Every structure is written in C-alpha cells, then in structure tokens.
C-alpha cells in the first residue's frame, strides 16, 4: 500500500521508515525544504539509534521517499498519516492544533483517491471530529474516513518500539477504515502484536491516559525515594519489591531527577486542560505535574548540599554529566539538567557540562554552562561530579582518574547508576536517589 506521512519529525520519520521496512511504499512529507533536502542526502534531523541506516536502506530500495509537495506526496496513498507537532500552546498549556488543522485543510484540498486520514500526532479528545469536519467542508469528492492511531514510541528505542509494540491502538467507527488500518499494520498483526480497535475518542484519550499514568508511576516512586532517604530504606529494593506484583509491574519505577522530554510534561498539561474543559478534574495528574516541577529544582539543592551547603558552595565548580532528558537522544526538551544548572548558577556555583549527543542543542539553552569535549574535561578541577542522565558512557567512569583530576572526590548520582558501597570504598563522598 502507498502510505503518506505528513510531518517528518520524530514520529513521522520513525513511523515512515518502519512502514517502508515492512514493504509499504512510503512518502514522508514536510514543509521544511532544508529538512527534506537533508533527508535526501541521508542526514537525519534527529539523533535516534538505527534510524539513519533504516532510512538509507529503504530509500535505496525505492520504498521510502521525501518531498515538500503535499499534493504529490498524498497522490495514490491509501492511508495518509498526520504526524506534525502539537506543542504546548504558549500561556495556557493547551495542545496547539494549528499544524494539524492546516495539514487537514491541505489534504482536503488535494485528495483525489479514497483514503483513510490517520492522526498519529498526540491530539486532545475531539480533534478527529474537527479534522473530519475540515475534510467534509473541503468536499474532496472521494471516500475518506478519519482514524486515530496514537504512537507509543520512546525516544532512543523508537524503532524497536515500533516493530515490537505492546499494542497498536486504532480509533475509528468506520469498518472500511478498520480494514485499511489492518492492512497497514498487517506485518505486525501477523507477528501477534495485539491490535485494539476502539472509538476515535477513546483512542485519543488512551494516548494521554497512558502517558499520564506513566508520569504518575515515576512521580510516585520519586516521592517514595524521598521517603526512603528519610527512613533509611533503599528505593531500588522498594521498586523491586512492589514491581514483582504483576498488578503493579516492574517498569517505570526508576527513581530519578524527575521526568522530562517532549511528551510527559506537555501531555500531562494538555490532559489537565481537557479535564478542566469537561469539568472532570484529574487531581492526581495535577499533583504529579506540581511534584515533578518542584523535584527538578530540588535536585539543584541536593547538589548544593553535597558541596557543603549554600554558603560553602558559592564559587565552587560542578561537572554535569548527561544533559539530555534521557540517554540515546539529543532531545533537551524539559530536561532536568536545565533546572539543575540554573539552580546551581543562581547559587553562585560555576558549571561545566558534557553530553554525548545533546551539547549542540543544550549550549544555547544554558549559556552559562561551560560545555566540554568529554566527561573528564568537565570533571577537571570540579568540586562535585553529577550524573544527571544515565548514558552508558557514564556507567563505568574511571573513578581513580576522577580522584586525580577533580578537586574533590564527590559524586552525586541522580540516576542510581553506581553501587554506593563500592564508590564509597574508593574514597568518594557519594549521594544518590532514595538510598541510604
Ligand atoms: C514517552 C513514553 O514512554 C512513550 O510511550 C510515548 O510514546 C512518548 O512519551 C510520547 O508520547 O511520544 P519518551 O518521552 O521518549 O517516551 O521517554 P521515556 O522513556 O518514557 O522517559 C520519559 C522521562 O521519564 C525521562 O525523563 C526519563 O528519564 C523518565 N523516567 C522514565 C524516569 O525517571 N523513571 C522511569 O522509570 C522511567
């Protein structure tokens, strides 16, 4: 089947390349000519493990193409995915749907064959109805249906998540659209990935409910970690102990500096707005958003404590290792490192930073942080070394070398990468999250 993917950002590009890899003929469309030109040359607009190879292989095989021309791109496509951004609207936290609606208008004006229009962008409940209205108004004169098909990809693991999903959710009330979507996902369907067909509104809400629930889980364990520190318990054992209960599940119970990224912060806020609009407040999610925001700043205070407190820390130097919101991405959106760096700078601490992939994007966001070419250059002369993001490269740091080059052997491990007893035995003052 020919598939058109409108929006060649993170979601569109990964989904498009994976659909092509399944054997579909895919055209990725984007209005940014520089992005399309780069893609033609095999240059990826984002860092995602395995993506460049997947794109190159499928482009070479002729199954994956790129264009800025939406009318040509959607010509002959049996399914047209809308995968453009839905950022938080400035000021109120509502999802900004202007890109989605303008794409719907353009599709309506150019559609020449029967096609299912699928929203893959994360969109609030009811957006599919509006997309349908826009298309109906455009009256393209061919059969169409609007379906919802949210994505559940994690950055850094997106290709694996796409090819081996826990589930595929499709929201449509239209039997024909259901058939088309079954065809689109047939390779996964045959691989026994469960496919949940539901109403369009339920599908739209599933996406927000899933992300909000995961944010709740992370925030819950983060608060338990704070309690562990007070009562002398170990949050890793608490996680394991509760996660072995099949009703709770072991995943997303890693305590850390607070969740960040392009999804949880934005989607929890958008869910709160929807809940407010419909007068069905989701107070648990409200609390999670507040707790998580406060947590990122609190991590800065934790580092200051490791330096000896507010007065002692003034004029000292800290090395921040890992700036992206999580490993294996160059994404800096809502990264805890930003709040931590700011808290330190506000306290008169000078900050050096290093990240394996994120420094180019991080530098303008934290202009007062001195970016360094590698971890040890950042640690040179530092009074404390802080692991903010658990990149593999920081899992086996040369502790002896750190002792030699740092001003003080102080390690603050905000991702619980190291074993406290081992690091302390090497002569470090070590603090982590929720462990005695
Ligand atoms: C998240 C969801 O996991 C995906 O299913 C969803 O498709 C995606 O949002 C989206 O809506 O597009 P992502 O933001 O890429 O994916 O990253 P996650 O791996 O979920 O991590 C999010 C944040 O939570 C990171 O800051 C991470 O460090 C933090 N986290 C995650 C924890 O602090 N503890 C955990 O146990 C797990």
Short mmCIF file of C-alpha atoms in Angstrom, two decimals, residues 68-334:
data_model
loop_
_atom_site.label_atom_id
_atom_site.label_comp_id
_atom_site.label_asym_id
_atom_site.label_seq_id
_atom_site.Cartn_x
_atom_site.Cartn_y
_atom_site.Cartn_z
CA UNK A 68 7.83 19.06 0.32
CA UNK A 69 4.95 18.70 -2.14
CA UNK A 70 1.94 17.51 -0.15
CA UNK A 71 -0.38 17.19 -3.17
CA UNK A 72 2.09 14.91 -4.99
CA UNK A 73 3.00 13.03 -1.82
CA UNK A 74 -0.56 12.03 -0.94
CA UNK A 75 -1.45 11.13 -4.54
CA UNK A 76 -2.48 7.46 -4.64
CA UNK A 77 -1.99 6.91 -0.87
CA UNK A 78 -4.46 4.55 0.79
CA UNK A 79 -3.56 5.93 4.20
CA UNK A 80 -2.40 9.46 4.99
CA UNK A 81 -0.90 9.93 8.44
CA UNK A 82 -0.80 13.33 10.11
CA UNK A 83 2.34 13.34 12.27
CA UNK A 84 3.01 17.02 12.82
CA UNK A 85 3.86 18.62 16.16
CA UNK A 86 1.28 19.56 18.80
CA UNK A 87 3.38 21.72 21.14
CA UNK A 88 2.00 23.27 24.32
CA UNK A 89 0.24 26.49 23.38
CA UNK A 90 2.11 29.37 24.91
CA UNK A 91 0.39 30.67 28.01
CA UNK A 92 -2.29 28.06 28.64
CA UNK A 93 -0.80 24.55 28.19
CA UNK A 94 -3.49 23.51 25.67
CA UNK A 95 -2.09 21.47 22.76
CA UNK A 96 -1.56 23.77 19.78
CA UNK A 97 -3.51 22.13 16.94
CA UNK A 98 -2.88 24.73 14.25
CA UNK A 99 -0.39 22.49 12.37
CA UNK A 100 -2.79 19.53 12.44
CA UNK A 101 -5.69 21.60 11.14
CA UNK A 102 -3.72 23.30 8.39
CA UNK A 103 -2.49 19.90 7.16
CA UNK A 104 -6.10 18.63 7.21
CA UNK A 105 -7.13 21.60 5.06
CA UNK A 106 -4.35 20.92 2.59
CA UNK A 107 -5.22 17.22 2.41
CA UNK A 108 -8.89 18.11 1.87
CA UNK A 109 -7.98 20.43 -0.99
CA UNK A 110 -5.79 17.85 -2.74
CA UNK A 111 -7.29 14.41 -2.06
CA UNK A 112 -8.02 12.54 -5.29
CA UNK A 113 -8.50 8.91 -4.17
CA UNK A 114 -10.25 7.08 -1.37
CA UNK A 115 -8.03 7.28 1.69
CA UNK A 116 -8.03 6.96 5.46
CA UNK A 117 -6.68 10.08 7.16
CA UNK A 118 -4.97 9.00 10.37
CA UNK A 119 -3.93 11.29 13.21
CA UNK A 120 -0.70 10.00 14.72
CA UNK A 121 0.13 13.31 16.38
CA UNK A 122 -0.86 13.39 20.05
CA UNK A 123 -4.16 15.26 19.90
CA UNK A 124 -6.80 16.06 22.51
CA UNK A 125 -10.11 14.24 22.52
CA UNK A 126 -12.35 15.53 19.75
CA UNK A 127 -9.58 16.57 17.37
CA UNK A 128 -10.54 13.75 14.98
CA UNK A 129 -14.06 15.20 14.82
CA UNK A 130 -12.65 18.59 13.83
CA UNK A 131 -10.31 17.04 11.23
CA UNK A 132 -13.33 15.22 9.80
CA UNK A 133 -15.30 18.46 9.67
CA UNK A 134 -12.44 20.24 7.87
CA UNK A 135 -12.22 17.44 5.30
CA UNK A 136 -16.00 17.32 4.85
CA UNK A 137 -16.06 21.09 4.27
CA UNK A 138 -13.32 20.72 1.66
CA UNK A 139 -15.59 18.16 -0.02
CA UNK A 140 -12.87 16.26 -1.89
CA UNK A 141 -15.44 14.13 -3.79
CA UNK A 142 -13.81 10.83 -2.81
CA UNK A 143 -14.40 8.45 0.05
CA UNK A 144 -12.45 9.19 3.22
CA UNK A 145 -12.53 8.38 6.91
CA UNK A 146 -10.64 9.87 9.84
CA UNK A 147 -8.99 7.47 12.29
CA UNK A 148 -6.84 7.92 15.38
CA UNK A 149 -3.68 5.88 15.79
CA UNK A 150 -1.56 7.18 18.66
CA UNK A 151 2.11 6.33 18.89
CA UNK A 152 3.80 4.88 21.96
CA UNK A 153 7.43 5.16 20.86
CA UNK A 154 10.14 6.01 23.34
CA UNK A 155 12.93 8.21 22.11
CA UNK A 156 16.15 6.27 21.92
CA UNK A 157 14.26 2.98 21.48
CA UNK A 158 11.77 4.10 18.87
CA UNK A 159 12.49 1.60 16.11
CA UNK A 160 12.31 -1.38 18.46
CA UNK A 161 9.11 0.01 19.98
CA UNK A 162 7.57 0.46 16.53
CA UNK A 163 8.45 -3.02 15.35
CA UNK A 164 7.58 -4.83 18.58
CA UNK A 165 4.79 -2.80 20.12
CA UNK A 166 2.96 -3.80 23.29
CA UNK A 167 -0.18 -2.87 21.38
CA UNK A 168 -1.44 -0.95 18.38
CA UNK A 169 -4.44 1.28 19.10
CA UNK A 170 -6.75 2.31 16.28
CA UNK A 171 -9.78 4.52 16.85
CA UNK A 172 -12.42 4.51 14.18
CA UNK A 173 -16.14 3.83 13.89
CA UNK A 174 -15.78 3.02 10.16
CA UNK A 175 -15.47 -0.63 9.02
CA UNK A 176 -13.71 0.29 5.79
CA UNK A 177 -11.11 2.35 7.67
CA UNK A 178 -10.65 -0.57 10.04
CA UNK A 179 -9.83 -2.80 7.05
CA UNK A 180 -7.32 -0.28 5.67
CA UNK A 181 -5.60 0.05 9.07
CA UNK A 182 -5.44 -3.73 9.40
CA UNK A 183 -3.67 -3.81 6.04
CA UNK A 184 -1.25 -1.04 7.09
CA UNK A 185 -0.27 -2.95 10.24
CA UNK A 186 -0.58 -6.48 8.78
CA UNK A 187 3.14 -7.31 9.26
CA UNK A 188 2.84 -6.56 12.98
CA UNK A 189 -0.58 -8.15 13.22
CA UNK A 190 0.86 -11.40 11.87
CA UNK A 191 3.66 -11.10 14.43
CA UNK A 192 0.86 -11.23 17.05
CA UNK A 193 1.18 -7.66 18.23
CA UNK A 194 -2.22 -7.03 19.78
CA UNK A 195 -4.35 -4.54 17.91
CA UNK A 196 -7.02 -2.71 19.86
CA UNK A 197 -9.84 -1.24 17.80
CA UNK A 198 -11.90 1.32 19.64
CA UNK A 199 -13.80 4.55 19.10
CA UNK A 200 -11.86 7.56 17.87
CA UNK A 201 -12.39 9.49 21.11
CA UNK A 202 -11.31 6.55 23.27
CA UNK A 203 -8.19 6.15 21.16
CA UNK A 204 -7.33 9.84 21.54
CA UNK A 205 -7.75 9.61 25.31
CA UNK A 206 -5.76 6.34 25.55
CA UNK A 207 -2.64 8.21 24.46
CA UNK A 208 -2.96 10.88 27.17
CA UNK A 209 -4.06 8.40 29.82
CA UNK A 210 -1.04 6.17 29.07
CA UNK A 211 1.48 9.00 29.34
CA UNK A 212 -0.21 10.45 32.43
CA UNK A 213 -0.24 7.05 34.10
CA UNK A 214 3.47 6.55 33.41
CA UNK A 215 4.16 10.04 34.78
CA UNK A 216 2.19 9.09 37.90
CA UNK A 217 4.23 5.91 38.30
CA UNK A 218 7.56 7.75 38.01
CA UNK A 219 6.46 10.52 40.35
CA UNK A 220 5.14 8.02 42.87
CA UNK A 221 8.48 6.22 43.07
CA UNK A 222 10.32 9.56 43.21
CA UNK A 223 8.31 10.52 46.29
CA UNK A 224 8.95 7.08 47.78
CA UNK A 225 12.66 7.72 47.16
CA UNK A 226 12.49 10.92 49.21
CA UNK A 227 10.78 8.97 51.97
CA UNK A 228 13.41 6.22 51.72
CA UNK A 229 16.13 8.79 52.32
CA UNK A 230 14.38 9.94 55.49
CA UNK A 231 13.61 6.49 56.93
CA UNK A 232 16.80 4.74 55.85
CA UNK A 233 15.25 2.42 53.24
CA UNK A 234 16.51 1.66 49.71
CA UNK A 235 14.22 2.75 46.87
CA UNK A 236 15.73 0.23 44.44
CA UNK A 237 14.60 -2.59 46.72
CA UNK A 238 11.23 -0.93 47.25
CA UNK A 239 10.80 -0.71 43.45
CA UNK A 240 11.75 -4.34 43.03
CA UNK A 241 9.53 -5.40 45.88
CA UNK A 242 6.44 -3.66 44.57
CA UNK A 243 7.23 -4.28 40.89
CA UNK A 244 7.18 -8.06 41.35
CA UNK A 245 3.47 -7.72 41.95
CA UNK A 246 2.03 -8.33 38.49
CA UNK A 247 -0.70 -5.79 39.19
CA UNK A 248 1.91 -3.06 39.63
CA UNK A 249 4.61 -4.11 37.14
CA UNK A 250 8.35 -3.52 37.36
CA UNK A 251 8.76 -0.92 34.61
CA UNK A 252 8.86 2.86 35.05
CA UNK A 253 9.74 2.59 38.70
CA UNK A 254 13.26 4.03 38.45
CA UNK A 255 13.59 6.95 40.81
CA UNK A 256 15.46 9.89 39.32
CA UNK A 257 15.62 13.66 38.98
CA UNK A 258 12.05 13.93 37.61
CA UNK A 259 10.65 13.14 34.19
CA UNK A 260 11.34 15.40 31.22
CA UNK A 261 11.14 15.12 27.46
CA UNK A 262 8.85 16.15 24.69
CA UNK A 263 5.89 14.09 25.87
CA UNK A 264 5.16 13.65 29.57
CA UNK A 265 5.40 17.36 30.55
CA UNK A 266 3.38 18.52 27.53
CA UNK A 267 0.81 15.71 27.55
CA UNK A 268 0.08 15.86 31.29
CA UNK A 269 -0.60 19.61 30.95
CA UNK A 270 -2.83 19.08 27.92
CA UNK A 271 -4.76 16.37 29.77
CA UNK A 272 -5.34 18.77 32.67
CA UNK A 273 -6.72 21.32 30.21
CA UNK A 274 -9.09 18.78 28.66
CA UNK A 275 -10.20 17.67 32.12
CA UNK A 276 -10.82 21.31 33.08
CA UNK A 277 -12.78 21.99 29.88
CA UNK A 278 -15.02 18.99 30.55
CA UNK A 279 -15.29 19.73 34.29
CA UNK A 280 -13.84 16.36 35.26
CA UNK A 281 -10.70 17.36 37.17
CA UNK A 282 -7.85 14.83 37.26
CA UNK A 283 -6.38 15.80 40.63
CA UNK A 284 -3.80 13.03 40.68
CA UNK A 285 -2.28 14.31 37.45
CA UNK A 286 -2.43 17.89 38.79
CA UNK A 287 -0.37 16.81 41.80
CA UNK A 288 2.09 14.89 39.61
CA UNK A 289 2.80 17.95 37.46
CA UNK A 290 3.47 20.10 40.56
CA UNK A 291 5.60 17.47 42.30
CA UNK A 292 7.69 16.87 39.19
CA UNK A 293 8.34 20.58 38.58
CA UNK A 294 9.42 21.08 42.18
CA UNK A 295 11.61 17.98 42.02
CA UNK A 296 13.83 19.27 39.21
CA UNK A 297 14.68 22.36 41.25
CA UNK A 298 15.14 20.26 44.39
CA UNK A 299 17.85 18.30 42.57
CA UNK A 300 19.88 21.51 42.35
CA UNK A 301 19.59 21.84 46.14
CA UNK A 302 20.71 18.23 46.54
CA UNK A 303 23.92 19.05 44.67
CA UNK A 304 24.41 22.17 46.77
CA UNK A 305 24.13 20.03 49.91
CA UNK A 306 26.80 17.69 48.53
CA UNK A 307 29.04 20.75 48.14
CA UNK A 308 28.58 21.54 51.82
CA UNK A 309 25.53 23.82 51.76
CA UNK A 310 24.62 27.23 50.35
CA UNK A 311 27.49 29.24 51.84
CA UNK A 312 30.15 26.62 51.17
CA UNK A 313 29.11 26.06 47.56
CA UNK A 314 29.47 29.66 46.35
CA UNK A 315 32.41 29.88 43.95
CA UNK A 316 32.76 26.09 43.66
CA UNK A 317 32.63 24.15 40.41
CA UNK A 318 30.32 21.30 39.41
CA UNK A 319 30.55 18.91 36.44
CA UNK A 320 27.17 17.89 34.99
CA UNK A 321 27.36 14.63 33.04
CA UNK A 322 24.42 13.99 30.74
CA UNK A 323 22.27 16.93 29.71
CA UNK A 324 19.55 15.38 27.53
CA UNK A 325 16.31 14.35 29.26
CA UNK A 326 17.34 10.71 28.88
CA UNK A 327 20.09 8.73 27.12
CA UNK A 328 20.28 7.91 23.41
CA UNK A 329 18.67 11.09 22.24
CA UNK A 330 19.77 14.66 21.59
CA UNK A 331 16.44 15.95 22.88
CA UNK A 332 16.74 18.66 25.54
CA UNK A 333 13.05 19.46 25.92
CA UNK A 334 12.15 19.86 29.60
#
